[in-house]
XYZ file of C-alpha atoms in Angstrom:
88
model
C 55.185 -72.459 -92.326
C 54.133 -75.821 -91.349
C 51.593 -76.866 -88.578
C 54.280 -77.783 -85.986
C 56.133 -74.406 -86.040
C 53.112 -72.676 -85.386
C 52.380 -75.408 -82.563
C 55.910 -74.175 -81.145
C 55.335 -70.817 -81.380
C 52.121 -70.923 -79.528
C 53.511 -73.190 -77.045
C 56.444 -70.656 -76.488
C 53.705 -67.634 -76.233
C 51.600 -69.820 -73.436
C 54.754 -70.659 -71.706
C 55.951 -66.956 -71.449
C 52.324 -65.961 -70.355
C 52.372 -68.620 -67.672
C 55.859 -67.419 -66.433
C 54.763 -63.885 -66.337
C 51.594 -64.699 -64.449
C 53.394 -66.781 -61.919
C 55.800 -63.726 -61.292
C 52.902 -61.462 -60.698
C 51.232 -63.816 -58.190
C 54.849 -63.971 -56.520
C 54.976 -60.155 -56.513
C 51.312 -59.722 -55.220
C 51.821 -62.107 -52.166
C 55.121 -60.460 -51.416
C 53.891 -57.093 -51.532
C 50.848 -58.021 -49.427
C 52.784 -59.217 -46.593
C 54.265 -55.884 -45.536
C 50.573 -54.098 -45.197
C 49.174 -57.525 -43.421
C 51.887 -56.956 -40.570
C 50.630 -53.363 -40.256
C 47.219 -54.319 -39.993
C 47.989 -57.015 -37.637
C 50.400 -54.810 -35.584
C 47.412 -52.200 -35.578
C 44.939 -54.596 -34.513
C 47.251 -55.840 -31.678
C 47.557 -52.158 -30.588
C 43.905 -51.567 -30.918
C 43.259 -54.817 -28.465
C 45.924 -53.554 -26.097
C 44.393 -50.450 -25.947
C 40.859 -51.919 -25.435
C 41.642 -53.659 -22.427
C 43.665 -51.140 -20.819
C 40.500 -48.724 -21.057
C 38.101 -51.964 -19.584
C 40.776 -52.264 -16.732
C 40.240 -48.604 -16.200
C 36.846 -48.772 -16.345
C 36.353 -51.435 -14.080
C 38.721 -49.697 -11.468
C 36.967 -46.615 -11.611
C 33.687 -48.312 -11.312
C 35.080 -50.128 -8.137
C 36.141 -46.586 -6.690
C 32.798 -45.351 -7.231
C 31.015 -48.050 -5.754
C 33.330 -47.662 -2.704
C 32.766 -44.055 -2.248
C 28.838 -44.779 -2.674
C 29.261 -46.884 0.415
C 31.391 -44.751 2.037
C 28.982 -41.704 1.896
C 25.895 -43.900 2.666
C 27.824 -45.088 6.204
C 28.931 -41.322 6.863
C 25.333 -40.238 6.348
C 23.786 -42.965 8.569
C 26.431 -41.983 11.412
C 26.060 -38.272 10.831
C 23.816 -36.493 13.611
C 22.478 -34.360 11.237
C 20.845 -36.968 9.048
C 17.969 -37.429 11.838
C 17.145 -33.714 11.789
C 14.268 -32.844 9.716
C 14.956 -30.268 6.925
C 13.432 -26.994 6.733
C 11.156 -26.512 3.697
C 11.953 -23.413 1.536
């Protein structure tokens, strides 16, 4: 066989390998889209839950401060607050 035949065979093998590689990359990219959507959905869900938790924490903190102020006001108004306590 002469050199041009070997050149055509090498070119055909190279092109077949290149086509297989391109198909592999395309399949890899298509296969990664679905898990990435799940990861993004999970991250968004986690952000939403963290936001709700932060809102609940600030609400509880606000209620705790209000209760603390109410207790201080009631203890100042209480007639028993000025009486000395007995030692036990």
